[in-house]
């Protein structure tokens, strides 16, 4: 978390004012106008962990219902991930220039003032992209096409990494169950197969690699001994 530094605040007001060709905020109203005088970042490892993060945020802070929190995403996005955002009370939008994060708004009482607070929830890959963007393209080189295009390409890599990580995590849980002599949960098998099918559709080479990884002899033998299906594409 952080309170916005004065220099950063002034720079943001100048940028916004220049962009809209009119004063965006003034010394008398900036507390009401600037949405992130206080910023909170909630980081999680896997996309599947977001619903728990969302629930924690909502029960910890007085998040505004209107406007709804916004989930900025990039394509391709699995249907279950999109549904999770919608079921979690978010509006789903495509983030500009490769940006991904879930934004929540709230207000916090500081002395006699209500200060606007922005909470952002994102995966570690999305956070890494954001940090790189801040030292390359955003906010002062957004008009440099090559830099913006490069950050969009990097966003494609982080999107793939998030999806691949979700599939590998599900596969790891399947291994854990089988190696412990347990029958893997049917729902988990379905989740893995859905993720694998998604990878095969959008990232054929990566999906094929993961399909081969889930067909190694040790897993086959263990699954056969328990009479459970081996996860396949």
PDB file of C-alpha atoms in Angstrom:
ATOM      1  CA  UNK A   1       0.000   0.000   0.000  1.00  0.00           C
ATOM      2  CA  UNK A   2       1.052   3.608  -0.432  1.00  0.00           C
ATOM      3  CA  UNK A   3      -0.142   7.178  -0.142  1.00  0.00           C
ATOM      4  CA  UNK A   4       0.363   9.062  -3.408  1.00  0.00           C
ATOM      5  CA  UNK A   5       3.408  11.309  -3.217  1.00  0.00           C
ATOM      6  CA  UNK A   6       2.855  15.039  -3.834  1.00  0.00           C
ATOM      7  CA  UNK A   7       5.096  15.122  -6.934  1.00  0.00           C
ATOM      8  CA  UNK A   8       3.327  12.103  -8.409  1.00  0.00           C
ATOM      9  CA  UNK A   9      -0.057  13.656  -7.677  1.00  0.00           C
ATOM     10  CA  UNK A  10       0.855  16.956  -9.345  1.00  0.00           C
ATOM     11  CA  UNK A  11       2.239  15.144 -12.400  1.00  0.00           C
ATOM     12  CA  UNK A  12      -0.951  13.092 -12.735  1.00  0.00           C
ATOM     13  CA  UNK A  13      -3.160  16.184 -12.505  1.00  0.00           C
ATOM     14  CA  UNK A  14      -1.069  17.945 -15.156  1.00  0.00           C
ATOM     15  CA  UNK A  15      -1.188  14.918 -17.503  1.00  0.00           C
ATOM     16  CA  UNK A  16      -4.948  14.552 -17.175  1.00  0.00           C
ATOM     17  CA  UNK A  17      -5.537  18.295 -17.566  1.00  0.00           C
ATOM     18  CA  UNK A  18      -3.413  18.456 -20.720  1.00  0.00           C
ATOM     19  CA  UNK A  19      -5.169  15.410 -22.163  1.00  0.00           C
ATOM     20  CA  UNK A  20      -8.678  16.803 -21.641  1.00  0.00           C
ATOM     21  CA  UNK A  21      -7.612  20.396 -22.318  1.00  0.00           C
ATOM     22  CA  UNK A  22      -9.227  21.572 -19.101  1.00  0.00           C
ATOM     23  CA  UNK A  23      -8.346  21.454 -15.383  1.00  0.00           C
ATOM     24  CA  UNK A  24      -8.897  17.921 -14.113  1.00  0.00           C
ATOM     25  CA  UNK A  25      -8.437  18.701 -10.420  1.00  0.00           C
ATOM     26  CA  UNK A  26      -7.750  21.782  -8.315  1.00  0.00           C
ATOM     27  CA  UNK A  27      -6.322  22.423  -4.837  1.00  0.00           C
ATOM     28  CA  UNK A  28      -9.876  22.646  -3.527  1.00  0.00           C
ATOM     29  CA  UNK A  29     -11.343  19.469  -5.057  1.00  0.00           C
ATOM     30  CA  UNK A  30      -8.482  17.007  -5.701  1.00  0.00           C
ATOM     31  CA  UNK A  31      -9.401  14.948  -2.636  1.00  0.00           C
ATOM     32  CA  UNK A  32     -12.761  14.165  -4.249  1.00  0.00           C
ATOM     33  CA  UNK A  33     -11.496  13.890  -7.830  1.00  0.00           C
ATOM     34  CA  UNK A  34      -8.297  11.797  -7.693  1.00  0.00           C
ATOM     35  CA  UNK A  35      -9.309   8.113  -7.293  1.00  0.00           C
ATOM     36  CA  UNK A  36      -6.050   6.723  -5.912  1.00  0.00           C
ATOM     37  CA  UNK A  37      -4.695   9.099  -3.271  1.00  0.00           C
ATOM     38  CA  UNK A  38      -4.240   5.871  -1.338  1.00  0.00           C
ATOM     39  CA  UNK A  39      -3.397   2.737  -3.309  1.00  0.00           C
ATOM     40  CA  UNK A  40      -3.557  -0.878  -2.150  1.00  0.00           C
ATOM     41  CA  UNK A  41      -2.182  -3.776  -4.183  1.00  0.00           C
ATOM     42  CA  UNK A  42      -3.374  -7.349  -3.571  1.00  0.00           C
ATOM     43  CA  UNK A  43      -1.149  -9.909  -5.315  1.00  0.00           C
ATOM     44  CA  UNK A  44      -1.975 -13.568  -5.844  1.00  0.00           C
ATOM     45  CA  UNK A  45      -0.215 -16.404  -7.621  1.00  0.00           C
ATOM     46  CA  UNK A  46      -2.913 -18.117  -9.692  1.00  0.00           C
ATOM     47  CA  UNK A  47      -6.056 -16.938 -11.463  1.00  0.00           C
ATOM     48  CA  UNK A  48      -8.099 -19.497  -9.522  1.00  0.00           C
ATOM     49  CA  UNK A  49      -7.189 -17.725  -6.267  1.00  0.00           C
ATOM     50  CA  UNK A  50      -8.890 -14.472  -7.254  1.00  0.00           C
ATOM     51  CA  UNK A  51     -12.377 -15.350  -5.885  1.00  0.00           C
ATOM     52  CA  UNK A  52     -10.860 -15.796  -2.410  1.00  0.00           C
ATOM     53  CA  UNK A  53      -8.932 -12.529  -2.773  1.00  0.00           C
ATOM     54  CA  UNK A  54     -12.105 -10.812  -3.945  1.00  0.00           C
ATOM     55  CA  UNK A  55     -14.041 -12.114  -0.946  1.00  0.00           C
ATOM     56  CA  UNK A  56     -11.312 -10.928   1.437  1.00  0.00           C
ATOM     57  CA  UNK A  57     -11.233  -7.451  -0.100  1.00  0.00           C
ATOM     58  CA  UNK A  58     -15.004  -7.095   0.077  1.00  0.00           C
ATOM     59  CA  UNK A  59     -15.278  -8.146   3.718  1.00  0.00           C
ATOM     60  CA  UNK A  60     -12.238  -6.084   4.777  1.00  0.00           C
ATOM     61  CA  UNK A  61     -12.999  -2.735   3.112  1.00  0.00           C
ATOM     62  CA  UNK A  62     -16.173  -0.809   2.223  1.00  0.00           C
ATOM     63  CA  UNK A  63     -15.886  -1.363  -1.522  1.00  0.00           C
ATOM     64  CA  UNK A  64     -18.248   0.724  -3.649  1.00  0.00           C
ATOM     65  CA  UNK A  65     -20.960  -1.239  -5.407  1.00  0.00           C
ATOM     66  CA  UNK A  66     -21.509   1.548  -7.940  1.00  0.00           C
ATOM     67  CA  UNK A  67     -19.610   1.824 -10.073  1.00  0.00           C
ATOM     68  CA  UNK A  68     -18.827  -1.881 -10.036  1.00  0.00           C
ATOM     69  CA  UNK A  69     -15.213  -2.986  -9.690  1.00  0.00           C
ATOM     70  CA  UNK A  70     -13.636  -3.403 -13.120  1.00  0.00           C
ATOM     71  CA  UNK A  71     -11.681  -6.482 -14.179  1.00  0.00           C
ATOM     72  CA  UNK A  72      -9.311  -5.412 -16.945  1.00  0.00           C
ATOM     73  CA  UNK A  73      -8.347  -8.505 -18.957  1.00  0.00           C
ATOM     74  CA  UNK A  74      -6.591  -9.520 -22.162  1.00  0.00           C
ATOM     75  CA  UNK A  75      -7.646 -12.146 -24.679  1.00  0.00           C
ATOM     76  CA  UNK A  76      -7.737 -15.080 -24.771  1.00  0.00           C
ATOM     77  CA  UNK A  77      -9.581 -15.556 -21.496  1.00  0.00           C
ATOM     78  CA  UNK A  78     -11.119 -18.864 -20.355  1.00  0.00           C
ATOM     79  CA  UNK A  79     -14.889 -18.775 -19.959  1.00  0.00           C
ATOM     80  CA  UNK A  80     -14.587 -19.805 -16.304  1.00  0.00           C
ATOM     81  CA  UNK A  81     -12.240 -16.908 -15.533  1.00  0.00           C
ATOM     82  CA  UNK A  82     -14.581 -14.418 -17.187  1.00  0.00           C
ATOM     83  CA  UNK A  83     -17.545 -15.962 -15.342  1.00  0.00           C
ATOM     84  CA  UNK A  84     -15.659 -15.761 -12.037  1.00  0.00           C
ATOM     85  CA  UNK A  85     -15.154 -12.028 -12.510  1.00  0.00           C
ATOM     86  CA  UNK A  86     -18.819 -11.507 -13.393  1.00  0.00           C
ATOM     87  CA  UNK A  87     -20.029 -13.695 -10.512  1.00  0.00           C
ATOM     88  CA  UNK A  88     -17.652 -11.798  -8.220  1.00  0.00           C
ATOM     89  CA  UNK A  89     -19.445  -8.544  -8.971  1.00  0.00           C
ATOM     90  CA  UNK A  90     -17.087  -7.077 -11.579  1.00  0.00           C
ATOM     91  CA  UNK A  91     -17.534  -5.479 -14.958  1.00  0.00           C
ATOM     92  CA  UNK A  92     -15.155  -7.151 -17.437  1.00  0.00           C
ATOM     93  CA  UNK A  93     -13.298  -4.908 -19.888  1.00  0.00           C
ATOM     94  CA  UNK A  94     -10.279  -5.250 -22.187  1.00  0.00           C
ATOM     95  CA  UNK A  95      -7.378  -3.340 -20.656  1.00  0.00           C
ATOM     96  CA  UNK A  96      -5.681  -0.686 -22.738  1.00  0.00           C
ATOM     97  CA  UNK A  97      -2.219  -1.442 -24.175  1.00  0.00           C
ATOM     98  CA  UNK A  98      -2.039  -4.873 -22.526  1.00  0.00           C
ATOM     99  CA  UNK A  99      -3.031  -3.811 -19.000  1.00  0.00           C
ATOM    100  CA  UNK A 100      -4.562  -6.383 -16.624  1.00  0.00           C
ATOM    101  CA  UNK A 101      -5.849  -5.900 -13.082  1.00  0.00           C
ATOM    102  CA  UNK A 102      -9.044  -5.753 -11.037  1.00  0.00           C
ATOM    103  CA  UNK A 103      -9.817  -2.250  -9.742  1.00  0.00           C
ATOM    104  CA  UNK A 104     -11.960  -1.531  -6.690  1.00  0.00           C
ATOM    105  CA  UNK A 105     -12.932   1.887  -5.334  1.00  0.00           C
ATOM    106  CA  UNK A 106     -13.642   2.886  -1.761  1.00  0.00           C
ATOM    107  CA  UNK A 107     -13.318   5.833   0.614  1.00  0.00           C
ATOM    108  CA  UNK A 108     -11.338   6.020   3.855  1.00  0.00           C
ATOM    109  CA  UNK A 109     -11.762   8.515   6.653  1.00  0.00           C
ATOM    110  CA  UNK A 110      -8.505  10.389   7.323  1.00  0.00           C
ATOM    111  CA  UNK A 111      -9.067  13.035   9.983  1.00  0.00           C
ATOM    112  CA  UNK A 112     -12.003  15.125   8.779  1.00  0.00           C
ATOM    113  CA  UNK A 113     -11.654  14.056   5.142  1.00  0.00           C
ATOM    114  CA  UNK A 114     -12.972  11.184   3.098  1.00  0.00           C
ATOM    115  CA  UNK A 115      -9.998  10.053   0.980  1.00  0.00           C
ATOM    116  CA  UNK A 116     -10.561   8.057  -2.189  1.00  0.00           C
ATOM    117  CA  UNK A 117      -8.784   4.701  -2.209  1.00  0.00           C
ATOM    118  CA  UNK A 118      -8.114   2.326  -5.101  1.00  0.00           C
ATOM    119  CA  UNK A 119      -7.506  -1.369  -4.497  1.00  0.00           C
ATOM    120  CA  UNK A 120      -5.933  -3.382  -7.301  1.00  0.00           C
ATOM    121  CA  UNK A 121      -5.832  -7.184  -7.382  1.00  0.00           C
ATOM    122  CA  UNK A 122      -3.647  -8.982  -9.904  1.00  0.00           C
ATOM    123  CA  UNK A 123      -1.429 -12.017 -10.439  1.00  0.00           C
ATOM    124  CA  UNK A 124       2.333 -11.842 -10.019  1.00  0.00           C
ATOM    125  CA  UNK A 125       2.801 -12.035 -13.788  1.00  0.00           C
ATOM    126  CA  UNK A 126       0.438  -9.092 -14.251  1.00  0.00           C
ATOM    127  CA  UNK A 127       2.295  -7.181 -11.544  1.00  0.00           C
ATOM    128  CA  UNK A 128       5.641  -7.836 -13.264  1.00  0.00           C
ATOM    129  CA  UNK A 129       4.195  -6.514 -16.528  1.00  0.00           C
ATOM    130  CA  UNK A 130       2.960  -3.394 -14.725  1.00  0.00           C
ATOM    131  CA  UNK A 131       6.341  -2.707 -13.156  1.00  0.00           C
ATOM    132  CA  UNK A 132       8.122  -3.063 -16.502  1.00  0.00           C
ATOM    133  CA  UNK A 133       5.531  -0.836 -18.153  1.00  0.00           C
ATOM    134  CA  UNK A 134       6.182   1.903 -15.589  1.00  0.00           C
ATOM    135  CA  UNK A 135       9.876   2.069 -16.475  1.00  0.00           C
ATOM    136  CA  UNK A 136       9.401   1.819 -20.242  1.00  0.00           C
ATOM    137  CA  UNK A 137       6.148   3.135 -21.729  1.00  0.00           C
ATOM    138  CA  UNK A 138       3.790   4.373 -19.006  1.00  0.00           C
ATOM    139  CA  UNK A 139       2.993   7.187 -18.448  1.00  0.00           C
ATOM    140  CA  UNK A 140       5.347   9.406 -20.456  1.00  0.00           C
ATOM    141  CA  UNK A 141       6.017   7.362 -23.620  1.00  0.00           C
ATOM    142  CA  UNK A 142       2.521   6.182 -24.436  1.00  0.00           C
ATOM    143  CA  UNK A 143       2.832   8.000 -27.763  1.00  0.00           C
ATOM    144  CA  UNK A 144       5.880   5.931 -28.782  1.00  0.00           C
ATOM    145  CA  UNK A 145       4.258   3.255 -30.924  1.00  0.00           C
ATOM    146  CA  UNK A 146       7.140   0.782 -30.784  1.00  0.00           C
ATOM    147  CA  UNK A 147       7.235   0.818 -26.975  1.00  0.00           C
ATOM    148  CA  UNK A 148       3.479   0.433 -26.675  1.00  0.00           C
ATOM    149  CA  UNK A 149       3.462  -2.408 -29.208  1.00  0.00           C
ATOM    150  CA  UNK A 150       6.310  -4.101 -27.347  1.00  0.00           C
ATOM    151  CA  UNK A 151       4.386  -3.891 -24.051  1.00  0.00           C
ATOM    152  CA  UNK A 152       1.343  -5.395 -25.776  1.00  0.00           C
ATOM    153  CA  UNK A 153       3.521  -8.280 -26.952  1.00  0.00           C
ATOM    154  CA  UNK A 154       4.879  -8.711 -23.432  1.00  0.00           C
ATOM    155  CA  UNK A 155       1.274  -8.761 -22.171  1.00  0.00           C
ATOM    156  CA  UNK A 156       0.599 -11.695 -24.505  1.00  0.00           C
ATOM    157  CA  UNK A 157       3.443 -13.558 -22.808  1.00  0.00           C
ATOM    158  CA  UNK A 158       2.088 -12.858 -19.319  1.00  0.00           C
ATOM    159  CA  UNK A 159      -1.421 -13.936 -20.369  1.00  0.00           C
ATOM    160  CA  UNK A 160      -0.022 -17.241 -21.622  1.00  0.00           C
ATOM    161  CA  UNK A 161       2.070 -17.639 -18.464  1.00  0.00           C
ATOM    162  CA  UNK A 162      -0.988 -17.184 -16.253  1.00  0.00           C
ATOM    163  CA  UNK A 163      -2.987 -19.794 -18.186  1.00  0.00           C
ATOM    164  CA  UNK A 164      -0.070 -22.238 -18.294  1.00  0.00           C
ATOM    165  CA  UNK A 165       0.548 -21.756 -14.548  1.00  0.00           C
ATOM    166  CA  UNK A 166      -3.097 -22.586 -13.808  1.00  0.00           C
ATOM    167  CA  UNK A 167      -2.861 -25.818 -15.799  1.00  0.00           C
ATOM    168  CA  UNK A 168       0.450 -26.834 -14.191  1.00  0.00           C
ATOM    169  CA  UNK A 169      -0.971 -26.151 -10.718  1.00  0.00           C
ATOM    170  CA  UNK A 170      -3.969 -28.374 -11.455  1.00  0.00           C
ATOM    171  CA  UNK A 171      -1.657 -31.087 -12.797  1.00  0.00           C
ATOM    172  CA  UNK A 172       0.441 -30.845  -9.631  1.00  0.00           C
ATOM    173  CA  UNK A 173      -2.649 -31.415  -7.501  1.00  0.00           C
ATOM    174  CA  UNK A 174      -3.500 -34.485  -9.583  1.00  0.00           C
ATOM    175  CA  UNK A 175       0.011 -35.851  -9.017  1.00  0.00           C
ATOM    176  CA  UNK A 176      -0.316 -35.225  -5.273  1.00  0.00           C
ATOM    177  CA  UNK A 177      -3.563 -37.153  -5.068  1.00  0.00           C
ATOM    178  CA  UNK A 178      -2.359 -40.116  -7.117  1.00  0.00           C
ATOM    179  CA  UNK A 179       0.991 -40.356  -5.346  1.00  0.00           C
ATOM    180  CA  UNK A 180      -0.871 -40.351  -2.018  1.00  0.00           C
ATOM    181  CA  UNK A 181      -2.874 -43.354  -3.229  1.00  0.00           C
ATOM    182  CA  UNK A 182      -6.070 -41.335  -3.550  1.00  0.00           C
ATOM    183  CA  UNK A 183      -8.580 -41.063  -6.327  1.00  0.00           C
ATOM    184  CA  UNK A 184      -8.233 -37.589  -7.897  1.00  0.00           C
ATOM    185  CA  UNK A 185     -11.267 -35.401  -7.463  1.00  0.00           C
ATOM    186  CA  UNK A 186     -13.445 -35.583 -10.573  1.00  0.00           C
ATOM    187  CA  UNK A 187     -13.942 -31.832 -10.535  1.00  0.00           C
ATOM    188  CA  UNK A 188     -10.182 -31.270 -10.500  1.00  0.00           C
ATOM    189  CA  UNK A 189      -9.747 -33.632 -13.454  1.00  0.00           C
ATOM    190  CA  UNK A 190     -12.413 -31.663 -15.319  1.00  0.00           C
ATOM    191  CA  UNK A 191     -10.693 -28.370 -14.466  1.00  0.00           C
ATOM    192  CA  UNK A 192      -7.359 -29.662 -15.724  1.00  0.00           C
ATOM    193  CA  UNK A 193      -8.849 -31.036 -18.922  1.00  0.00           C
ATOM    194  CA  UNK A 194     -10.624 -27.741 -19.598  1.00  0.00           C
ATOM    195  CA  UNK A 195      -7.399 -25.801 -19.063  1.00  0.00           C
ATOM    196  CA  UNK A 196      -5.490 -28.223 -21.260  1.00  0.00           C
ATOM    197  CA  UNK A 197      -8.102 -27.941 -24.012  1.00  0.00           C
ATOM    198  CA  UNK A 198      -7.887 -24.153 -23.756  1.00  0.00           C
ATOM    199  CA  UNK A 199      -4.097 -24.282 -24.130  1.00  0.00           C
ATOM    200  CA  UNK A 200      -4.354 -26.670 -27.067  1.00  0.00           C
ATOM    201  CA  UNK A 201      -6.797 -24.274 -28.758  1.00  0.00           C
ATOM    202  CA  UNK A 202      -4.847 -21.044 -28.211  1.00  0.00           C
ATOM    203  CA  UNK A 203      -1.263 -22.230 -27.633  1.00  0.00           C
ATOM    204  CA  UNK A 204      -0.981 -25.493 -29.515  1.00  0.00           C
ATOM    205  CA  UNK A 205       2.718 -26.160 -28.824  1.00  0.00           C
ATOM    206  CA  UNK A 206       2.470 -25.408 -25.098  1.00  0.00           C
ATOM    207  CA  UNK A 207      -0.704 -27.451 -24.799  1.00  0.00           C
ATOM    208  CA  UNK A 208       0.915 -30.392 -26.528  1.00  0.00           C
ATOM    209  CA  UNK A 209       3.922 -30.193 -24.212  1.00  0.00           C
ATOM    210  CA  UNK A 210       1.666 -30.224 -21.179  1.00  0.00           C
ATOM    211  CA  UNK A 211      -0.408 -33.069 -22.601  1.00  0.00           C
ATOM    212  CA  UNK A 212       2.778 -35.130 -22.939  1.00  0.00           C
ATOM    213  CA  UNK A 213       3.763 -34.204 -19.379  1.00  0.00           C
ATOM    214  CA  UNK A 214       0.447 -35.517 -18.083  1.00  0.00           C
ATOM    215  CA  UNK A 215       0.991 -38.826 -19.874  1.00  0.00           C
ATOM    216  CA  UNK A 216       4.302 -39.846 -18.313  1.00  0.00           C
ATOM    217  CA  UNK A 217       4.490 -43.568 -17.419  1.00  0.00           C
ATOM    218  CA  UNK A 218       4.592 -42.999 -13.656  1.00  0.00           C
ATOM    219  CA  UNK A 219       1.305 -41.148 -13.705  1.00  0.00           C
ATOM    220  CA  UNK A 220      -0.213 -43.719 -16.066  1.00  0.00           C
ATOM    221  CA  UNK A 221       0.758 -46.582 -13.788  1.00  0.00           C
ATOM    222  CA  UNK A 222      -0.467 -44.889 -10.653  1.00  0.00           C
ATOM    223  CA  UNK A 223      -3.750 -43.927 -12.249  1.00  0.00           C
ATOM    224  CA  UNK A 224      -4.226 -47.446 -13.628  1.00  0.00           C
ATOM    225  CA  UNK A 225      -3.591 -48.996 -10.225  1.00  0.00           C
ATOM    226  CA  UNK A 226      -6.328 -46.810  -8.759  1.00  0.00           C
ATOM    227  CA  UNK A 227      -8.630 -47.292 -11.760  1.00  0.00           C
ATOM    228  CA  UNK A 228      -8.899 -43.558 -12.342  1.00  0.00           C
ATOM    229  CA  UNK A 229      -8.663 -41.785 -15.703  1.00  0.00           C
ATOM    230  CA  UNK A 230      -5.356 -40.221 -16.615  1.00  0.00           C
ATOM    231  CA  UNK A 231      -5.903 -36.560 -17.510  1.00  0.00           C
ATOM    232  CA  UNK A 232      -5.582 -36.066 -21.247  1.00  0.00           C
ATOM    233  CA  UNK A 233      -6.316 -33.344 -23.779  1.00  0.00           C
TER     234      UNK A 233
END
